[in-house]
Tab-separated table of C-alpha atoms in Angstrom:
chain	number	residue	atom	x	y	z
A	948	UNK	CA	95.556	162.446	-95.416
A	949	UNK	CA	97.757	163.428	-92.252
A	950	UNK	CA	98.776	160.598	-90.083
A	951	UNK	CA	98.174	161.732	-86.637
A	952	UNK	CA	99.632	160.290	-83.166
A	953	UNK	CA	98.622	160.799	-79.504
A	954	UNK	CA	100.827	159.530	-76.746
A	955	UNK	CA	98.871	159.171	-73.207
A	956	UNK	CA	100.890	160.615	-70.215
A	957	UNK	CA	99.570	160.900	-66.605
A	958	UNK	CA	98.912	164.615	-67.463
A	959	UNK	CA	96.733	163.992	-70.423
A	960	UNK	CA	97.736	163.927	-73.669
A	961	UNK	CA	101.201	164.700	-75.638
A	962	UNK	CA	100.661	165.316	-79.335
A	963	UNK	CA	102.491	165.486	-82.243
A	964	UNK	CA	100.960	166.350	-85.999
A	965	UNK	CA	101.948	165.697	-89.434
A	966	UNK	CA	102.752	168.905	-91.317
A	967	UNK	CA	100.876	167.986	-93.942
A	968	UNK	CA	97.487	168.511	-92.983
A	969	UNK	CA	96.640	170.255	-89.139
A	970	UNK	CA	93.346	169.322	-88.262
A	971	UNK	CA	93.769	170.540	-84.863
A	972	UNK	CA	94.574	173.515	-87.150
A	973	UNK	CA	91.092	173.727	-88.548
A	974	UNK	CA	89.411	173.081	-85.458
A	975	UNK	CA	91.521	176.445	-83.928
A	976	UNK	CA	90.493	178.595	-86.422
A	977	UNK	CA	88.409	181.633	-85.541
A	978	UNK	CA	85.390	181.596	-86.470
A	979	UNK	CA	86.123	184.465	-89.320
A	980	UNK	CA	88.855	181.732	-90.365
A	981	UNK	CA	86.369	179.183	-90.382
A	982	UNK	CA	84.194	180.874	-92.265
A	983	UNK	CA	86.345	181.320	-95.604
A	984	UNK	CA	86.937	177.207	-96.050
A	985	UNK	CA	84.561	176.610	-98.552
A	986	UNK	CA	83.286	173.300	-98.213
A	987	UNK	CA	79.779	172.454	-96.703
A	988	UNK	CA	79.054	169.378	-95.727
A	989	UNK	CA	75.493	167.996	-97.500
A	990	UNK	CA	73.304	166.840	-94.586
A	991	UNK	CA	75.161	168.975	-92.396
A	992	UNK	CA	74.780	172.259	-93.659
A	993	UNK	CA	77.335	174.876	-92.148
A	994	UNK	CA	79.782	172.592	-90.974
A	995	UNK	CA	83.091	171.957	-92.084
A	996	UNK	CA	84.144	169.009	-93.707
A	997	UNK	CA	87.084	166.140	-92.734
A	998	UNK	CA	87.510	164.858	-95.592
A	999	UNK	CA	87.485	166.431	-99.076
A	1000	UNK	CA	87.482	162.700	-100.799
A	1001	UNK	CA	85.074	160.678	-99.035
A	1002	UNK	CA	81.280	161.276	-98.546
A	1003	UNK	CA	80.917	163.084	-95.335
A	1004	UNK	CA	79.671	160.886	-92.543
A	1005	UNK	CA	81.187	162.324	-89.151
A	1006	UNK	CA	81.521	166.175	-89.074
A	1007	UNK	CA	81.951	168.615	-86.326
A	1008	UNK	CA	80.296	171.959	-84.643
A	1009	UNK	CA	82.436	174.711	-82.546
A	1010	UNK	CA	80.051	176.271	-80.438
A	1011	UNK	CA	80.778	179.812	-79.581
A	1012	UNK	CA	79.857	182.881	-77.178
A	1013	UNK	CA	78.582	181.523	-74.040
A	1014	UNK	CA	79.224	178.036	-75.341
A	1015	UNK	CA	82.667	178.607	-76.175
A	1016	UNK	CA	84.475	175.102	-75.474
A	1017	UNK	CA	81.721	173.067	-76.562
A	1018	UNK	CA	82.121	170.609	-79.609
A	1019	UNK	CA	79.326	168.770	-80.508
A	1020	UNK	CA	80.415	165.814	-82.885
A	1021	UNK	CA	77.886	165.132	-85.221
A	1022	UNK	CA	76.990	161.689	-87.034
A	1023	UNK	CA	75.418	162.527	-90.615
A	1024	UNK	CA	75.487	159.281	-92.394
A	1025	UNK	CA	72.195	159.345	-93.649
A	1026	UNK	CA	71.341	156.495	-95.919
A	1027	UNK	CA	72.682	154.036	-93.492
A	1028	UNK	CA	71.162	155.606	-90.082
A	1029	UNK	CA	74.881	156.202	-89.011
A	1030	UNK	CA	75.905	152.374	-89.371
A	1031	UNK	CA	79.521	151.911	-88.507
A	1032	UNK	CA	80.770	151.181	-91.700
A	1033	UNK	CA	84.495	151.263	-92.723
A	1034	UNK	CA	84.301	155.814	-94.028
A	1035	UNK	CA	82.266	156.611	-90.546
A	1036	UNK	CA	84.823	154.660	-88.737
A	1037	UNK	CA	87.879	156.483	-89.853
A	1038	UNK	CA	86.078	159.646	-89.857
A	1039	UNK	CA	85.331	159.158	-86.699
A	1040	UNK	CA	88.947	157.991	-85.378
A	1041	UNK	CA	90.743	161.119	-86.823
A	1042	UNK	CA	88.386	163.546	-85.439
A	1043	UNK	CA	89.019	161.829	-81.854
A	1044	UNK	CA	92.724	161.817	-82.526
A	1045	UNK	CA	92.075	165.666	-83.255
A	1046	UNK	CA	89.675	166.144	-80.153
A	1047	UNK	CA	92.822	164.396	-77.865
A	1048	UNK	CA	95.354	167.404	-78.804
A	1049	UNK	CA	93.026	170.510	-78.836
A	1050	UNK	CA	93.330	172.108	-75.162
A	1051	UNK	CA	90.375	174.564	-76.194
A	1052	UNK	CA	88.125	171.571	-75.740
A	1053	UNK	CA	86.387	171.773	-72.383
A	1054	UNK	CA	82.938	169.287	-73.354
A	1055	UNK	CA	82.150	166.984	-75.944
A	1056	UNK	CA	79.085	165.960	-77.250
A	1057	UNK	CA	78.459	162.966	-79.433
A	1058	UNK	CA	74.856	163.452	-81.390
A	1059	UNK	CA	73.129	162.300	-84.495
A	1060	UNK	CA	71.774	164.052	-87.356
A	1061	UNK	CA	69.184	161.522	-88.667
A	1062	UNK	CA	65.952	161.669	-87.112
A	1063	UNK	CA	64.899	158.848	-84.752
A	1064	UNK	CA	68.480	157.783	-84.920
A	1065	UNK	CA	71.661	158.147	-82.692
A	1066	UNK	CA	73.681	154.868	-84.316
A	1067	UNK	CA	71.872	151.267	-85.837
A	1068	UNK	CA	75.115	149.438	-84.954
A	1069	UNK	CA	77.269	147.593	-87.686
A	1070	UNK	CA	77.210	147.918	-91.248
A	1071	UNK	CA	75.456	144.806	-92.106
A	1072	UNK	CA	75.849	145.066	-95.913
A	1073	UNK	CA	79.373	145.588	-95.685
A	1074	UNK	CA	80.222	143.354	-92.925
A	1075	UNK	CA	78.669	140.438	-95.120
A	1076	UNK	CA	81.342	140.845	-97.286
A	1077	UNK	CA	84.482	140.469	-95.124
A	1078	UNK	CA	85.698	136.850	-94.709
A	1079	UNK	CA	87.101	136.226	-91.086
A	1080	UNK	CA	90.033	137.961	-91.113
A	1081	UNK	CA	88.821	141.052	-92.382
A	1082	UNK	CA	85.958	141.212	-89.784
A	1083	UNK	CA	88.155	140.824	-86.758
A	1084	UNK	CA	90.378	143.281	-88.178
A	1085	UNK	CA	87.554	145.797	-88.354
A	1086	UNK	CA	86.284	144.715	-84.904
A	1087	UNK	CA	89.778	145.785	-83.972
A	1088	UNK	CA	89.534	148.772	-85.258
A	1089	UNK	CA	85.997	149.594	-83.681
A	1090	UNK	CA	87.204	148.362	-80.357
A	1091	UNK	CA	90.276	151.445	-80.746
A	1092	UNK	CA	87.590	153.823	-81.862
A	1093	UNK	CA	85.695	153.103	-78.621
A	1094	UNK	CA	88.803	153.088	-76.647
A	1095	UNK	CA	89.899	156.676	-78.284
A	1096	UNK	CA	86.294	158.248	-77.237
A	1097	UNK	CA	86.459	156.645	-73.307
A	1098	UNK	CA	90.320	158.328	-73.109
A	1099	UNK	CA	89.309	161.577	-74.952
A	1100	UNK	CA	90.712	164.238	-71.956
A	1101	UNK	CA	87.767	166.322	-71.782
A	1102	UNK	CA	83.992	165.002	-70.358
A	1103	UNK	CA	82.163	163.544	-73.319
A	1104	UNK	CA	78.361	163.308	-73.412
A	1105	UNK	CA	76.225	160.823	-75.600
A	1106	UNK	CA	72.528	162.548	-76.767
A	1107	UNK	CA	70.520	159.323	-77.382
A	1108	UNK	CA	67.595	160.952	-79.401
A	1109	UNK	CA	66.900	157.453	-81.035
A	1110	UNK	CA	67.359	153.954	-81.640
A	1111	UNK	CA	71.217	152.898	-80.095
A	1112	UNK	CA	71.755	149.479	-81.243
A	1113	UNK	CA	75.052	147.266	-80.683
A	1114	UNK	CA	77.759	148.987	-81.867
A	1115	UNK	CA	75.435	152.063	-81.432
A	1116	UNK	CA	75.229	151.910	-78.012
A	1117	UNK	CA	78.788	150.604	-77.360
A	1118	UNK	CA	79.630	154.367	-78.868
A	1119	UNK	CA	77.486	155.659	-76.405
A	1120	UNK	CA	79.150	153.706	-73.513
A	1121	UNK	CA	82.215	154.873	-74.083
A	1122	UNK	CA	81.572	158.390	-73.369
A	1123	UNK	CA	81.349	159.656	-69.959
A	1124	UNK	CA	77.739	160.804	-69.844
A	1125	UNK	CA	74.629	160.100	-71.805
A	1126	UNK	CA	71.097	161.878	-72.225
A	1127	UNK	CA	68.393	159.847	-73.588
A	1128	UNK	CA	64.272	161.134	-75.135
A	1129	UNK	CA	61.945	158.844	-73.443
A	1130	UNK	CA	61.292	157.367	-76.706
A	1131	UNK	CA	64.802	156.557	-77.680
A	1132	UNK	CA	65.494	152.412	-77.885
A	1133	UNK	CA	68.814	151.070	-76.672
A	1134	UNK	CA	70.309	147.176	-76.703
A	1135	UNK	CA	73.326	145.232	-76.868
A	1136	UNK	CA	71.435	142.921	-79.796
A	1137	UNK	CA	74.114	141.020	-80.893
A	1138	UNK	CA	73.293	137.549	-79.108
A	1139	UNK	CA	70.321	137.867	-81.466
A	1140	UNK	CA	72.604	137.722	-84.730
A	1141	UNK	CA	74.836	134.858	-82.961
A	1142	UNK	CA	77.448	137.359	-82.010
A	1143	UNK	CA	78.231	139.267	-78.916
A	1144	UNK	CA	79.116	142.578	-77.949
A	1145	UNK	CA	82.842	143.216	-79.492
A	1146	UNK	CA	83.540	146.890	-79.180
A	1147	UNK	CA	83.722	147.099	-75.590
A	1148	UNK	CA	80.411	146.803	-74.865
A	1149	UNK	CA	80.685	143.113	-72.890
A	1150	UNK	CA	83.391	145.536	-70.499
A	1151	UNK	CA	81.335	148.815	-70.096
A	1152	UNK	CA	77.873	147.646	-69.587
A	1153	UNK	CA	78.636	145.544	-66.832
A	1154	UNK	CA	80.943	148.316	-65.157
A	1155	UNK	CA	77.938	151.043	-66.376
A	1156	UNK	CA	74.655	148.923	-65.023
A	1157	UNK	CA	76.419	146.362	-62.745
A	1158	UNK	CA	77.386	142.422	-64.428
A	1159	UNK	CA	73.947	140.739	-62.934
A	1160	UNK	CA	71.712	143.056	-65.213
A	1161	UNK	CA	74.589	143.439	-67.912
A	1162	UNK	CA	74.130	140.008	-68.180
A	1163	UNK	CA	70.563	139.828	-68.477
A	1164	UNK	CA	70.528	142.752	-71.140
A	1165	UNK	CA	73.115	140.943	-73.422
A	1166	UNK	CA	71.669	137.295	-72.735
A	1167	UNK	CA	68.250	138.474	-74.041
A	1168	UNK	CA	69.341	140.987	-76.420
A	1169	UNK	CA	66.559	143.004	-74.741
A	1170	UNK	CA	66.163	146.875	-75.631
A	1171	UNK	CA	65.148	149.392	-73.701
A	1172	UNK	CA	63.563	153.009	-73.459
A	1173	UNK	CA	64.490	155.574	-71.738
A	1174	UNK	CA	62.984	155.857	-68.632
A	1175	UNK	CA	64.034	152.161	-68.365
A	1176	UNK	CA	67.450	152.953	-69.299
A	1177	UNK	CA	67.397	155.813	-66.523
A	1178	UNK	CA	65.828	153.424	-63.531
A	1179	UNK	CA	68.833	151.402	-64.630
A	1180	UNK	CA	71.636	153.783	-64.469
A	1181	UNK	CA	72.430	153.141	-68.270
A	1182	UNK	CA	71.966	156.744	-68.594
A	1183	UNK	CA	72.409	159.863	-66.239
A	1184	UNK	CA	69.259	161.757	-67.747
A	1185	UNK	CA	66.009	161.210	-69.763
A	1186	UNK	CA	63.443	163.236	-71.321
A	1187	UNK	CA	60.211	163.597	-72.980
A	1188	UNK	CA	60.864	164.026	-76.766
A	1189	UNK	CA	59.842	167.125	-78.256
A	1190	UNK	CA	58.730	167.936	-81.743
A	1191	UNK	CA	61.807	168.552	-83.611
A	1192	UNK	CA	63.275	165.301	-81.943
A	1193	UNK	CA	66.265	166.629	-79.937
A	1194	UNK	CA	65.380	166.089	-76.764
A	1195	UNK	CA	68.018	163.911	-75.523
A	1196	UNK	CA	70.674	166.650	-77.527
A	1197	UNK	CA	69.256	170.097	-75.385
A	1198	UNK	CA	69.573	167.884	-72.222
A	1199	UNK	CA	73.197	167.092	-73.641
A	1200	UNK	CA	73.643	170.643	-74.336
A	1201	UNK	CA	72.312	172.033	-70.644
A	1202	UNK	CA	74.444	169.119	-68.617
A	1203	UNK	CA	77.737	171.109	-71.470
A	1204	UNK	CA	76.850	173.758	-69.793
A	1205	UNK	CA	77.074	173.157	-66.102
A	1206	UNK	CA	80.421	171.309	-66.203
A	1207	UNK	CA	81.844	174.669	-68.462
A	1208	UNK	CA	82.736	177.091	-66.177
A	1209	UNK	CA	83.922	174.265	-63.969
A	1210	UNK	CA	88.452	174.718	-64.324
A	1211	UNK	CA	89.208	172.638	-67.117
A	1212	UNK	CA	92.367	170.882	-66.027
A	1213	UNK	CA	90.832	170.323	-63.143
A	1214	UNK	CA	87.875	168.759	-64.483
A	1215	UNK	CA	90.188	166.629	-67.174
A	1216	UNK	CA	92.411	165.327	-64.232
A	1217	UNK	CA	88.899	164.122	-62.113
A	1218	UNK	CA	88.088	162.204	-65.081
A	1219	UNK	CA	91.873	160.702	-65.299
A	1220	UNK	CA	91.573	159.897	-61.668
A	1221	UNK	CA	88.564	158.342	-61.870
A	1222	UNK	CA	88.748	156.086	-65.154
A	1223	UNK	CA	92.024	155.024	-63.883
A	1224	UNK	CA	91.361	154.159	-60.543
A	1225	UNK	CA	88.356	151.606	-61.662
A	1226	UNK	CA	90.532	149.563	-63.089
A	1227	UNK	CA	92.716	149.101	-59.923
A	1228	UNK	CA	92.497	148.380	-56.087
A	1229	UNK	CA	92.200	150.948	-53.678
A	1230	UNK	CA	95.251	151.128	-52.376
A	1231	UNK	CA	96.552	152.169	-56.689
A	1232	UNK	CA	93.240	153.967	-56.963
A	1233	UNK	CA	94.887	156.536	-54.448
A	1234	UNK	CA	98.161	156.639	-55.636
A	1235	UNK	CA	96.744	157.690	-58.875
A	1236	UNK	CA	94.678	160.479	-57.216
A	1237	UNK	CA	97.559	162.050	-55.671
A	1238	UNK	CA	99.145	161.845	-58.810
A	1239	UNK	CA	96.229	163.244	-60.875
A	1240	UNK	CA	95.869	166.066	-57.750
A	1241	UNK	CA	100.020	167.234	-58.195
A	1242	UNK	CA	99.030	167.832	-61.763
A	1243	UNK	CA	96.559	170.676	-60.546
A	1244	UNK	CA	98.390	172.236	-57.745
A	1245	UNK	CA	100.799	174.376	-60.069
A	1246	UNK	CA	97.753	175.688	-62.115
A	1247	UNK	CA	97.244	179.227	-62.600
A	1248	UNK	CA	93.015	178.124	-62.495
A	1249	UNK	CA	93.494	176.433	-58.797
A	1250	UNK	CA	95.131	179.912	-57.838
A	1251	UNK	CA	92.214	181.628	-59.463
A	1252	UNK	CA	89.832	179.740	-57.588
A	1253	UNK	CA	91.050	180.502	-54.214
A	1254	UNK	CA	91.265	184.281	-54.755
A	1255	UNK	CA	87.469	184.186	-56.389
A	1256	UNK	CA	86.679	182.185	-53.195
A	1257	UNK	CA	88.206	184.772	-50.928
A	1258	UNK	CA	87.019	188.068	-52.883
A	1259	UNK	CA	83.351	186.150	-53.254
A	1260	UNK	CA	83.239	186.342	-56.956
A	1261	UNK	CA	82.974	183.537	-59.456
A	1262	UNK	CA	86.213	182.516	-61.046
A	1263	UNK	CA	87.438	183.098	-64.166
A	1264	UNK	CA	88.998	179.936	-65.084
A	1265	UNK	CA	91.406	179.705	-68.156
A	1266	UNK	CA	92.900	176.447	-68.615
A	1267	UNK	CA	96.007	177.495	-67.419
């Protein structure tokens, strides 16, 4: 398996690839490419697969046409209703190393493939067998899996068509967005198993939901629906379930579609600007927006939307 590293700049990403194996390769094939790799994933029929090894747990969808820049990332581990176990967490880690370098990718959307699920949270069973050292190791690791999926350059988008539970929802907190079905359940549960939140989840909730109800929701372990998790501001949108249970995912899919024709670098420098500057006082908060605005001065897509301002047309933004 290709070792992949991304280094974070100011701009966004600089990558560099193994030569043995390009999965940014894969992921930029056309889709006439795509279509002669022969293996199907089982569960996910008509994807391609990561791995060619390992059961096939995280897989991913290149939308094209009108959807062109969409990848949905999609979490097939079945038998385990997408538990974070130790395949679905690498699986998931080089596909958001991948993600990082591709500048086709404009939205991401994070979605499950198992009914009534979007993630349980940890892999109990194999958890149990990890003495101390190997739990806080994989902890570790979960904690860089969240942080790869909050610094992903492009908007990412949770679809919570299910039950979101610790670790579960911690996935969904690190993405920029979230949809939920009315009838989907989400909790930080782990003060219920004597733990507490370790992936991030003790960091983003508060900063998601403010720290006096963060508090409350990770105290009590309490879960909650939808329409809760809307009032709260835990997610940005919730709707009524429909009968093949993807809801929460066409929500995901419509919200893809407004920030689309929106000019990419310019969209992936308003997300820089704004993660960075929450983690720093005003006074740095606007130092890194004038930084984040230089980046998008020289573009060929700022240039295109002043003359489709002027000529009254809508632009035609290429990333450039």
């Amino acid at each position: 398996m290709a070792v992949l590293v991304a280094k974070r700049t100011v701009s966004g990403f600089s990558c560099w690839r193994s030569s043995a194996l390009s999965l940014r390769g894969t992921l930029g094939r056309s889709a006439r490419d795509a279509a002669r790799l022969p293996s199907l994933v089982p569960g996910c029929v008509g994807h391609r697969r990561l791995h060619t090894e390992e059961p096939v747990e995280v897989d991913f969808r290149r939308l094209d046409g009108k959807d062109e820049g969409i990848i949905e990332v999609l979490m097939c581990r079945h038998k385990a209703r997408n538990a974070l176990g130790h395949v679905f967490v690498s699986q998931m880690r080089e596909l958001m190393t991948t993600l990082s370098c591709d500048s086709a990718v404009r939205v991401v959307i994070l979605r499950s493939l198992v009914p009534g699920v979007f993630c349980a949270g940890a892999d109990l069973k194999e958890r149990a067998l990890m003495n101390h050292t190997e739990s806080d190791l994989f902890v570790h690791s979960l904690r860089s899996l969240m942080t790869q999926i909050a610094t992903l350059p492009s908007p990412t988008i949770a679809a919570i068509d299910g039950v979101a539970l610790g670790g579960g929802l911690e996935v969904a907190l690190a993405c920029d967005l979230r949809t939920a079905a009315y009838s989907a359940q989400m909790g930080l549960i782990e003060t219920t198993r004597g733990l507490l939140p370790g992936a991030g989840g003790s960091q983003r909730l508060p900063r998601t939901v403010g720290i006096t109800l963060a508090k409350e929701l990770i105290f009590t372990g309490r879960r909650v629906g939808g329409q809760e998790a809307l009032d709260m501001g835990l997610v940005n949108r919730a709707v009524e379930q429909n009968q093949a249970g993807d809801a929460a995912y066409r929500e995901a899919l419509s919200l893809a579609r407004e920030i689309l024709p929106q000019a990419p670098i310019a969209v992936r420098m308003a997300k820089e600007a704004m993660n960075r500057g929450m983690e720093v006082d005003i006074g740095s908060a606007m130092a890194i927006e004038r930084m984040c605005y230089a980046q998008v001065i020289p573009t060929r897509d700022r240039q295109e939307g002043m003359a489709a301002f002027i000529e009254k047309r809508p632009p035609r933004y290429t990333g450039e």
